[in-house]
Short mmCIF file of C-alpha atoms and ligand atoms in Angstrom, two decimals:
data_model
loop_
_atom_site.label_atom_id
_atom_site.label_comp_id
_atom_site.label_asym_id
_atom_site.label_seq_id
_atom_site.Cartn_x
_atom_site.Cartn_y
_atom_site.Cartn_z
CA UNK I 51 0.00 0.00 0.00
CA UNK I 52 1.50 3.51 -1.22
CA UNK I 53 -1.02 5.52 0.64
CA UNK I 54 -2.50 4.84 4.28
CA UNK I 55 -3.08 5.50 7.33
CA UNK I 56 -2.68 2.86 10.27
CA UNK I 57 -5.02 4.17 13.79
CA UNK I 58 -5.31 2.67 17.22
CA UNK I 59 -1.93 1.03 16.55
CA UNK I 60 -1.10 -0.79 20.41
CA UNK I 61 1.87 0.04 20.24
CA UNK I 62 4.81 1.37 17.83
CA UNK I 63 8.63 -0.30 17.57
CA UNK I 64 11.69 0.53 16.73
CA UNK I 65 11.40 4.41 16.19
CA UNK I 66 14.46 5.93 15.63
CA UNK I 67 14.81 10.21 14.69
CA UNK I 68 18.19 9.54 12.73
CA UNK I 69 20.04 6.96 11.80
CA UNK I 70 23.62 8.76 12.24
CA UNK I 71 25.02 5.72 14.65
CA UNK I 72 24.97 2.15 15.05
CA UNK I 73 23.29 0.96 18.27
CA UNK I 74 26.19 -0.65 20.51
CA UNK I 75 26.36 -1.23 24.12
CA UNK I 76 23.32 0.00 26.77
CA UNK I 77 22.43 1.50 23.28
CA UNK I 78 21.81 -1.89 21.42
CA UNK I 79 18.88 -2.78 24.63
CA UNK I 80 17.07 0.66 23.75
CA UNK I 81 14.44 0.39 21.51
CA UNK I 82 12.12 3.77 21.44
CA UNK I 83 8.20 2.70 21.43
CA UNK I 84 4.70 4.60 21.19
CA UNK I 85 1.79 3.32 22.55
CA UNK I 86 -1.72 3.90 21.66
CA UNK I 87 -0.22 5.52 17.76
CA UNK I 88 -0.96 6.12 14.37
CA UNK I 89 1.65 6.34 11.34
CA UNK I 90 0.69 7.43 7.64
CA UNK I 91 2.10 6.46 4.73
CA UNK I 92 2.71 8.36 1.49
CA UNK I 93 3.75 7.15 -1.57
CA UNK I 94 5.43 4.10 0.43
CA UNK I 95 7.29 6.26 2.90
CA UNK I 96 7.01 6.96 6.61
CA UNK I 97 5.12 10.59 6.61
CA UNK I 98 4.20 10.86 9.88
CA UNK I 99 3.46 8.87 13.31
CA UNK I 100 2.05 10.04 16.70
CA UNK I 101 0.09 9.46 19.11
CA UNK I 102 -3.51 8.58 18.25
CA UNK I 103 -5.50 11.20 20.11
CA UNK I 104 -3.17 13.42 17.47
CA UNK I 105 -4.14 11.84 14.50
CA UNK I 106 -5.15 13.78 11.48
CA UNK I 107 -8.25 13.32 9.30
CA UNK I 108 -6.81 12.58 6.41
CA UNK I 109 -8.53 11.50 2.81
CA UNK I 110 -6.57 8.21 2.66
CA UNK I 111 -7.38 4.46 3.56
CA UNK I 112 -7.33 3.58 6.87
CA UNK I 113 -6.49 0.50 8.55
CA UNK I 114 -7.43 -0.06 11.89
CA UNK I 115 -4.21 -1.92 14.36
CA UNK I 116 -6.07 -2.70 17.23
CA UNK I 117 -4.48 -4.75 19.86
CA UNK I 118 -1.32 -5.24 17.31
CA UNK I 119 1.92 -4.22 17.18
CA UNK I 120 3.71 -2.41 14.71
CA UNK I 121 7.33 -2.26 13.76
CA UNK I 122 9.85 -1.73 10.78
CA UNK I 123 10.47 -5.16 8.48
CA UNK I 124 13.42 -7.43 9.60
CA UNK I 125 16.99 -6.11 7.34
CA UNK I 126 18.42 -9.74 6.48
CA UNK I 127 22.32 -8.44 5.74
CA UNK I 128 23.49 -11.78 5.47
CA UNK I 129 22.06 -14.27 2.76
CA UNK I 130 22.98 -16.93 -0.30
CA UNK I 131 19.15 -16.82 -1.41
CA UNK I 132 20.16 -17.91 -5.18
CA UNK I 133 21.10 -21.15 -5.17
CA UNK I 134 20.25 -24.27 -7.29
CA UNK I 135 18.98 -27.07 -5.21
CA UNK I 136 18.09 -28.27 -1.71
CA UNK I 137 21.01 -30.50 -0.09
CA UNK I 138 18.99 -32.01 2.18
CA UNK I 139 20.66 -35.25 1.39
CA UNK I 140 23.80 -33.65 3.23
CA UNK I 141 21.67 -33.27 6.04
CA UNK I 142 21.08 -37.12 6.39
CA UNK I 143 25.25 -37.36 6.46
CA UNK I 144 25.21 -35.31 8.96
CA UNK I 145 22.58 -37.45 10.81
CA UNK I 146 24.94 -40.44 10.12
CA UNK I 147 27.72 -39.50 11.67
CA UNK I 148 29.94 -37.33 8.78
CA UNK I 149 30.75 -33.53 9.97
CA UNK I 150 30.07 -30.12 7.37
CA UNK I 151 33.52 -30.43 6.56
CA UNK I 152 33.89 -34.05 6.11
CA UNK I 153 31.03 -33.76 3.82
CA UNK I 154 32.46 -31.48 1.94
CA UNK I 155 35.72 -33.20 1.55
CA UNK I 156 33.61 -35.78 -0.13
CA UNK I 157 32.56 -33.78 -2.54
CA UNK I 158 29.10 -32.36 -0.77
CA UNK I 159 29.21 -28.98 0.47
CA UNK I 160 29.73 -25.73 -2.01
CA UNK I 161 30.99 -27.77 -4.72
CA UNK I 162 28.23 -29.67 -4.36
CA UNK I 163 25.92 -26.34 -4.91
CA UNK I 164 28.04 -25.12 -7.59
CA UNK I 165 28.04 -28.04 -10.01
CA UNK I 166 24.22 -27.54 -9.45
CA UNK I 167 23.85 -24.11 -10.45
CA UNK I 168 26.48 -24.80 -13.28
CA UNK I 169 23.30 -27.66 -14.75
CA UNK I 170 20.69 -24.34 -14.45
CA UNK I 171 19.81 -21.49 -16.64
CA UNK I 172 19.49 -18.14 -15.49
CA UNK I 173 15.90 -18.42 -16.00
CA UNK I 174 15.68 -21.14 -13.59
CA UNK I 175 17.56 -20.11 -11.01
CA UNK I 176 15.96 -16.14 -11.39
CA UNK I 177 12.38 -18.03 -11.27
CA UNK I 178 13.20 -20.54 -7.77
CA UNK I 179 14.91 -17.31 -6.19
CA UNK I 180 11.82 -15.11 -7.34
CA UNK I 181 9.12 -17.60 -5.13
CA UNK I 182 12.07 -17.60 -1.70
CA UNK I 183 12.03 -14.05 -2.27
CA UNK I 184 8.32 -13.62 -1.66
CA UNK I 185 8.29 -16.22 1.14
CA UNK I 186 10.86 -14.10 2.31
CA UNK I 187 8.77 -10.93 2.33
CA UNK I 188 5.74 -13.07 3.55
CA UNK I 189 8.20 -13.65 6.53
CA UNK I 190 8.75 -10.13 7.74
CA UNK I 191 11.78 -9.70 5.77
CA UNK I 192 11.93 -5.81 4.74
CA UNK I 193 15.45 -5.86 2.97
CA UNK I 194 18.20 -8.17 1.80
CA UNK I 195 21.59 -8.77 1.09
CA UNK I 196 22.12 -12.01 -1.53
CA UNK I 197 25.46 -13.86 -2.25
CA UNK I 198 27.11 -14.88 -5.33
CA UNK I 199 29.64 -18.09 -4.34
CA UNK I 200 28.19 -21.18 -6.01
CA UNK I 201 29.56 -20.59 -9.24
CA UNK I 202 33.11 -20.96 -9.26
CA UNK I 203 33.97 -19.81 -12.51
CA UNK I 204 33.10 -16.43 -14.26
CA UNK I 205 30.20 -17.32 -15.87
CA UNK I 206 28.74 -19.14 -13.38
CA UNK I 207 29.59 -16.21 -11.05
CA UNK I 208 28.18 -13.74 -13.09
CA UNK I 209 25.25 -15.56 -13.81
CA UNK I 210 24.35 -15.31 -10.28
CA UNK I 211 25.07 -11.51 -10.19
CA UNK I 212 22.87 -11.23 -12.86
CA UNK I 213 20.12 -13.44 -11.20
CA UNK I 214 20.29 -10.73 -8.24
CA UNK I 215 20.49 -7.55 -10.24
CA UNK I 216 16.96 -9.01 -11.80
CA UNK I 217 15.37 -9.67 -8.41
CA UNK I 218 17.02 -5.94 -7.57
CA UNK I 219 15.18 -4.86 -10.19
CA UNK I 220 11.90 -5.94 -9.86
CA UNK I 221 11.58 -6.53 -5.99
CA UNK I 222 9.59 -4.33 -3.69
CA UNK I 223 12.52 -4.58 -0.87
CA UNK I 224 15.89 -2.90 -1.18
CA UNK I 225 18.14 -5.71 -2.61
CA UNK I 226 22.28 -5.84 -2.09
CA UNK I 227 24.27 -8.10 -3.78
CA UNK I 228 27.67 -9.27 -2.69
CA UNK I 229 30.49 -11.21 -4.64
CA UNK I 230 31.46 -14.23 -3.12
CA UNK I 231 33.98 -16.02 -5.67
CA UNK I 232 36.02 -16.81 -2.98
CA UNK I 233 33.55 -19.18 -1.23
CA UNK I 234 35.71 -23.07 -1.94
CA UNK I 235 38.39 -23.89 -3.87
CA UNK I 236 36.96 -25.60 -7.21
CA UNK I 237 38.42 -29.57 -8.24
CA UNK I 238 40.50 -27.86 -10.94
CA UNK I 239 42.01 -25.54 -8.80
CA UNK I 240 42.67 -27.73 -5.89
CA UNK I 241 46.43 -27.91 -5.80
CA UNK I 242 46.59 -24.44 -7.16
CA UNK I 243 44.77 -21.87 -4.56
CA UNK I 244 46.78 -18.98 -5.76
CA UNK I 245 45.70 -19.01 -8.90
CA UNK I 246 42.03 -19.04 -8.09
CA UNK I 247 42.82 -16.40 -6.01
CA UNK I 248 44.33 -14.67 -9.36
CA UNK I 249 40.97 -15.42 -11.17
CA UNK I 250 38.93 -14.17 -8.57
CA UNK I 251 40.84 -10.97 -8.05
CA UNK I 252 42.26 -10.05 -11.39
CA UNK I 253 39.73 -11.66 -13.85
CA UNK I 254 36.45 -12.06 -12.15
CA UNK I 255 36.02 -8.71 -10.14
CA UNK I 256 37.13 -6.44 -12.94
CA UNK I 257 34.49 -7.81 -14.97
CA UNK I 258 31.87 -7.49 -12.47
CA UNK I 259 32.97 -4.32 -11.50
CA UNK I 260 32.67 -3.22 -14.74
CA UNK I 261 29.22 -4.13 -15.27
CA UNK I 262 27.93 -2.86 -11.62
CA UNK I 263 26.90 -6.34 -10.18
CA UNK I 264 28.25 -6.24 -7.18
CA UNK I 265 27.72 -3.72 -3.96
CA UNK I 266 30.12 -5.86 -1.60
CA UNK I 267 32.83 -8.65 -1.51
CA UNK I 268 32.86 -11.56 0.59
CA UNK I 269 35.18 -14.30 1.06
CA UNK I 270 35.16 -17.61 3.06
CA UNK I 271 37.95 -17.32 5.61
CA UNK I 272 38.56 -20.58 7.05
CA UNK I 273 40.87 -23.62 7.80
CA UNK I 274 40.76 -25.95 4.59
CA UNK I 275 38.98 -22.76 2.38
CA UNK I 276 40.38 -19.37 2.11
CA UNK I 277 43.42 -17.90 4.63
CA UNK I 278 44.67 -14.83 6.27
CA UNK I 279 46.42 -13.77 2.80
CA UNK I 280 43.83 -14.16 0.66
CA UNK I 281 41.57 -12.39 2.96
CA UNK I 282 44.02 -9.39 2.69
CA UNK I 283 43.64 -10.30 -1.21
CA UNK I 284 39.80 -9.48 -1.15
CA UNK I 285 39.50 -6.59 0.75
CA UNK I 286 42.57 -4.56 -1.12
CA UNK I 287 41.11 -6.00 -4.41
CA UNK I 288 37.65 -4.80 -3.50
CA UNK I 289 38.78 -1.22 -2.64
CA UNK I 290 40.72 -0.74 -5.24
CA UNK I 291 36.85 -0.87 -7.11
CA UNK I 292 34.89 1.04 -4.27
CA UNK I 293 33.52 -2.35 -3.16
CA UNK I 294 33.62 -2.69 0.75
CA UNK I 295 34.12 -6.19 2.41
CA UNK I 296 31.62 -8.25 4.16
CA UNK I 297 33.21 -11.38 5.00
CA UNK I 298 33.07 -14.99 6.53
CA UNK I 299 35.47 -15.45 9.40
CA UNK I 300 35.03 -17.31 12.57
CA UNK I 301 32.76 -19.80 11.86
CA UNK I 302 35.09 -22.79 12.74
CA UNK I 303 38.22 -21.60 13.93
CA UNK I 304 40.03 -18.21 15.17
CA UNK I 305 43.53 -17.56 13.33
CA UNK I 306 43.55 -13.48 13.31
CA UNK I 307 40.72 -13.31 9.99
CA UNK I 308 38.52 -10.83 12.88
CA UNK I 309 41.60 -8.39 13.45
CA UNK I 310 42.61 -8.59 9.48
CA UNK I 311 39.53 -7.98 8.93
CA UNK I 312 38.62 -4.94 11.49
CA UNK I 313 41.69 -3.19 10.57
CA UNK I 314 41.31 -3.12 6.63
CA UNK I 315 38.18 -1.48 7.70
CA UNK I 316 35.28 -4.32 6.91
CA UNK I 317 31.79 -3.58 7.05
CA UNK I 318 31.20 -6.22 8.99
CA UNK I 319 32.92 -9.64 10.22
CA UNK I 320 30.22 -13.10 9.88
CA UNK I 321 29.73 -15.75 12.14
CA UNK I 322 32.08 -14.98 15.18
CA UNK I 323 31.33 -18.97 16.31
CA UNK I 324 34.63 -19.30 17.68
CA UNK I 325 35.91 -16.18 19.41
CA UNK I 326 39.05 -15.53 21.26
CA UNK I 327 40.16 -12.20 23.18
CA UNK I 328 41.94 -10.62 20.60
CA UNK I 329 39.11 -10.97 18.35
CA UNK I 330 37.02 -8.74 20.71
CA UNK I 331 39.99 -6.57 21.31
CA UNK I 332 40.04 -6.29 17.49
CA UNK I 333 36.39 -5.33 16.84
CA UNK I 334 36.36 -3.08 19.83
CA UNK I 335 38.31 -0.66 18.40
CA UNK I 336 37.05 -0.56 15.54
CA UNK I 337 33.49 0.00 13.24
CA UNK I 338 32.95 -3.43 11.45
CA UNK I 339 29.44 -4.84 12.73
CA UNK I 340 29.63 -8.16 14.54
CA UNK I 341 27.04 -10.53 12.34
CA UNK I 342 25.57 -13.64 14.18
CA UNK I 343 23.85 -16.20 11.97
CA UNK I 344 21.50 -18.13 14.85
CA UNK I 345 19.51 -20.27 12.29
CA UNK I 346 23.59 -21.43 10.92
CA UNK I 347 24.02 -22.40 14.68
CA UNK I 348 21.06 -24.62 15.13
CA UNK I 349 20.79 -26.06 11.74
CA UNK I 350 24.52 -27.26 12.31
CA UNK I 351 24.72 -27.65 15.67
CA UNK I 352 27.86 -25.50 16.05
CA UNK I 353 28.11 -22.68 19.42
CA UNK I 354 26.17 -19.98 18.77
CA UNK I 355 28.20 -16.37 18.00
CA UNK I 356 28.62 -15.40 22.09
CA UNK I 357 26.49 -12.15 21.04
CA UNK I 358 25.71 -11.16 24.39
CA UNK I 359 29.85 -10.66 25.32
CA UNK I 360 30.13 -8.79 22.01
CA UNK I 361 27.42 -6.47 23.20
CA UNK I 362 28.97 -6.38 26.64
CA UNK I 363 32.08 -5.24 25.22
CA UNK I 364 30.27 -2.16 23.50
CA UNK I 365 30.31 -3.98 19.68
CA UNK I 366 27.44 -3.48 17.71
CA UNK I 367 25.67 -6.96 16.64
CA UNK I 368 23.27 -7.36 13.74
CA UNK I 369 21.78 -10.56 13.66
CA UNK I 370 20.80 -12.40 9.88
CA UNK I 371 19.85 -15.37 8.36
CA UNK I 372 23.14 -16.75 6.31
CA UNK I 373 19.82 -18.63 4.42
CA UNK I 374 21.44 -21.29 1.95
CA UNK I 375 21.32 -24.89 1.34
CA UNK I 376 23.94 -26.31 3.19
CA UNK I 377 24.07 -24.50 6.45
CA UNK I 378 20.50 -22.72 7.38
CA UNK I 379 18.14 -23.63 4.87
CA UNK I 380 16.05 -20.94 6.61
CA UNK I 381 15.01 -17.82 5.61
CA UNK I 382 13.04 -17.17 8.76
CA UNK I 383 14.05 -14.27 11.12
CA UNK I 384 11.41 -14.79 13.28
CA UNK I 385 12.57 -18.03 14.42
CA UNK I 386 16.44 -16.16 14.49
CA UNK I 387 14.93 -13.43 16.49
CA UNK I 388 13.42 -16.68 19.05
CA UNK I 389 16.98 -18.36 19.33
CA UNK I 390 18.96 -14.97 19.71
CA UNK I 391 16.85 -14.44 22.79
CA UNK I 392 16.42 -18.07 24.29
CA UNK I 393 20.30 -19.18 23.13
CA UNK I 394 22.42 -15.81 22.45
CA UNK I 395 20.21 -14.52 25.83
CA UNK I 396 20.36 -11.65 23.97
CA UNK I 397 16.77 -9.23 25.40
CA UNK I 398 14.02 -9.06 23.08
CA UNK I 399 15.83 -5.34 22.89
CA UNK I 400 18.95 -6.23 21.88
CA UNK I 401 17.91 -9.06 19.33
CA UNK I 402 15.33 -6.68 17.44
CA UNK I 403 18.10 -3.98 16.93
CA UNK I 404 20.65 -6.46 15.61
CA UNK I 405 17.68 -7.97 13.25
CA UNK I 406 16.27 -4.71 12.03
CA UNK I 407 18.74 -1.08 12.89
CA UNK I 408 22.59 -2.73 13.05
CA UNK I 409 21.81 -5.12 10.33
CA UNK I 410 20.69 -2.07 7.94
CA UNK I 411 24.07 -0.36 8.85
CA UNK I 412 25.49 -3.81 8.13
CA UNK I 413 24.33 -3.66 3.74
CA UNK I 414 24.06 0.11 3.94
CA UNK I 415 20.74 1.08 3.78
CA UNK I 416 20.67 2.64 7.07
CA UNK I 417 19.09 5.90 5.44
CA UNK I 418 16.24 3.50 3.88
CA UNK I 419 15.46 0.86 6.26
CA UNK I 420 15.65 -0.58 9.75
CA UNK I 421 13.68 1.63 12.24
CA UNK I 422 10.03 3.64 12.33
CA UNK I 423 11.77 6.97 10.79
CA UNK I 424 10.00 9.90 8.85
CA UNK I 425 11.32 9.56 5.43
CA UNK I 426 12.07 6.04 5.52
CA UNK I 427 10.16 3.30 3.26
CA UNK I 428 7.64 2.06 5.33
CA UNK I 429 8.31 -1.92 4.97
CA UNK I 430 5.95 -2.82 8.14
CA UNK I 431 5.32 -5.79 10.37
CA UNK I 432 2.00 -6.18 11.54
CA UNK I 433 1.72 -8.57 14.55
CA UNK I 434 -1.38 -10.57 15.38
CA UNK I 435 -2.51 -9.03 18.55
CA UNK I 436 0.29 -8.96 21.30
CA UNK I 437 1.62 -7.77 24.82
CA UNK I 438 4.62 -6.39 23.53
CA UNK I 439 7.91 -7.46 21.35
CA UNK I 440 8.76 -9.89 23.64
CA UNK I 441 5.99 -11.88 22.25
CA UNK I 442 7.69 -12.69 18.91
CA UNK I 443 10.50 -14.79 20.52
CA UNK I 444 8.05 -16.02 23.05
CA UNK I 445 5.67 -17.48 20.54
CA UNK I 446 8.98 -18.84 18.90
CA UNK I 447 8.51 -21.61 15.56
CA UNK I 448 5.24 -19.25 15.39
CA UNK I 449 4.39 -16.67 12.32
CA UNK I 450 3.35 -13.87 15.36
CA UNK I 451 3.18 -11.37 11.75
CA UNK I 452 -0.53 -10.57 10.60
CA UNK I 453 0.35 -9.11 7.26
CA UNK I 454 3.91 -7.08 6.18
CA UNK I 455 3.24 -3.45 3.99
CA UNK I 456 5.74 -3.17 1.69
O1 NIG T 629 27.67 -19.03 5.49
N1 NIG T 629 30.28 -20.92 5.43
C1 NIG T 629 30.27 -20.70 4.25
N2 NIG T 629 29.21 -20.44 3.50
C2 NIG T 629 27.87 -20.68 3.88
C3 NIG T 629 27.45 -22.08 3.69
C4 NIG T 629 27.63 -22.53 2.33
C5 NIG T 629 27.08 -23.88 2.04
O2 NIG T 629 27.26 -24.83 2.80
O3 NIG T 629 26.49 -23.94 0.98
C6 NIG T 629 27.64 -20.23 5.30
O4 NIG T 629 27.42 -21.01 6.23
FE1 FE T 630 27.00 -17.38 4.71
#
């Protein structure tokens, strides 16, 4: 809806009056609420909100909130929504004993995905992405960042760029995409990393440079993937194009990828599963946003990122999805939202900012997105009726959303 008014609205979430500065800290537990409110919209924006018994007769639609809750649409800043095909089969390894990594030492995992999408057209893959993406939306899901990484090769790469620069194009929700070439080592490169590395840096980001597909650069940092060097590799190669770094560290191990990362100036550092002090000491002093991925977490049955010490220790925390076949094939934020409360113990508070406010600063579209702002699109969530945000975790596994404006 473009134009409307929502009345008797219980109560308002997430209202912010600029978004100059990630929430970190006491600040990440403050969320600013109205009870008893109205909001308009105009031509899909936030015009104006206040207190009902302030409300203006106005000659749009109304629609009546009683009871319910409203609040700005989840920002999911971390995501590999195109992909080619569910790997559920991996998931009955895993339930036979073989590890992630195991499985994809024999020949499961990424590869696995990429010889996939290599078998599908554009087409295909635009049409399967096209029906998550609305799921998505259905979901509460306000804005998205999507991964390339299961292609491998340039084409295969850029056909997934081009996959997301469609969906950009004709989605209702701000879209980011992010270039993830450096997601596995493919078969014919195995005894050669360095010259993937070339590939990636020197052949495949030119190219997509050149043709504006790609808003960030990502990278798989990890023991038997991608190492401390070829990090450095990305994040120079990516600035060298204007193309900031949002990148995979942490997830099994802790070699120094957090304080590479945090002092080549990332936008943010993903995962964070295995921490150790001079990670935080890294990330403390400086402005990369801590991501957790919750739904990676339980899907895997890895530790969950120890979100509540990052907090602690005054570093901002958005919270995402990391949706994708192998390791959290779920979109859902709710549910992310439950187990950053009843796992991370993060408070309802600090959860909803890292899902919604930090996570907007996290794909840059803090000026767009991620709080109840005049001026900003107004992607809502409506709740059923509820006692407060609390209620969303609470009711977790539960769609608590009545309908989303978008
Ligand atoms: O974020 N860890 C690396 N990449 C994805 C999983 C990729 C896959 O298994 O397909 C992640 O968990
Ligand atoms: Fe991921």
């Amino acid at each position: 809806m473009n134009n409307l008014v929502l009345t008797n609205i219980k109560q308002l979430i997430g209202i912010t009056d600029n978004s100059n500065e990630v929430k970190k800290g006491s600040s990440q537990g403050q969320v600013h609420t109205l009870d008893n409110a109205y909001l308009i919209i105009r031509d899909g924006i936030i015009h104006d909100f206040g207190p009902m018994n302030e409300c203006p007769s106005t000659e749009l639609t109304t629609h009546d909130c009683a009871q319910k809750l409203v609040m700005p649409m989840y920002v999911d800043s971390h995501t590999h929504l195109v992909f080619a095909k569910s790997r559920s089969d991996e998931m009955k390894m895993r339930l036979h004993g073989k590890s992630y990594q195991e499985i994809a030492e024999a020949g499961g995992g990424i590869l696995n995905s990429a010889k996939k999408l290599h078998e599908m057209s554009e087409q295909e893959l635009y049409d399967d992405a096209h029906v998550r993406l609305e799921q998505v939306i259905k979901n509460g899901t306000g804005a998205i960042e999507i991964k390339s990484g299961y292609g491998l090769n340039i084409e295969d790469e850029m056909k997934m760029l081009r996959v997301i620069r469609v969906l950009k194009q004709l989605s209702p929700i701000p879209i980011k995409s992010t270039f993830l070439g450096a997601h596995a080592i493919p078969e014919e490169f195995k005894n050669n990393k360095a010259a993937y590395m070339y590939l990636v840096c020197n052949e495949m980001l030119p190219r997509i440079a050149g043709e504006n597909l790609a808003d960030f650069i990502d990278i798989f940092c990890e023991t038997g993937y991608f190492d401390l060097d070829d990090l450095r590799q990305i994040i120079e190669a990516g600035y060298q194009y204007g193309i900031k770094a949002k990148v995979h560290v942490n997830q099994f191990s802790s070699f120094g990828a957090v304080q590479l990362a945090c002092s080549h100036g990332a936008l943010s550092v993903d995962h964070l599963e295995v921490m150790n002090e001079e990670d935080y000491v890294a990330l403390e002093s400086s402005n990369t946003i801590a991501t957790a991925l919750p739904l990676c977490s339980m899907f895997l049955d890895i530790p969950y990122t120890p979100a509540k010490q990052l907090i602690q220790r005054n570093i901002p925390v958005a919270v995402a999805s990391d949706f994708n076949p192998g390791s959290a094939p779920s979109s859902n934020l709710n549910l992310a939202f439950a187990l950053a409360c009843s796992q991370m113990k993060l408070t309802p508070e600090e959860a909803f900012n890292g899902l919604t406010y930090n996570a907007a600063f996290a794909m840059d579209v803090k000026d767009e997105v991620g709080s109840i702002q005049i001026g900003k699109k107004a992607n809502l969530i409506i709740t059923k009726p509820a006692n407060g945000l609390e209620d969303i975790p609470y009711w977790f596994g539960e769609n608590r959303i009545s309908s989303v404006i978008v």
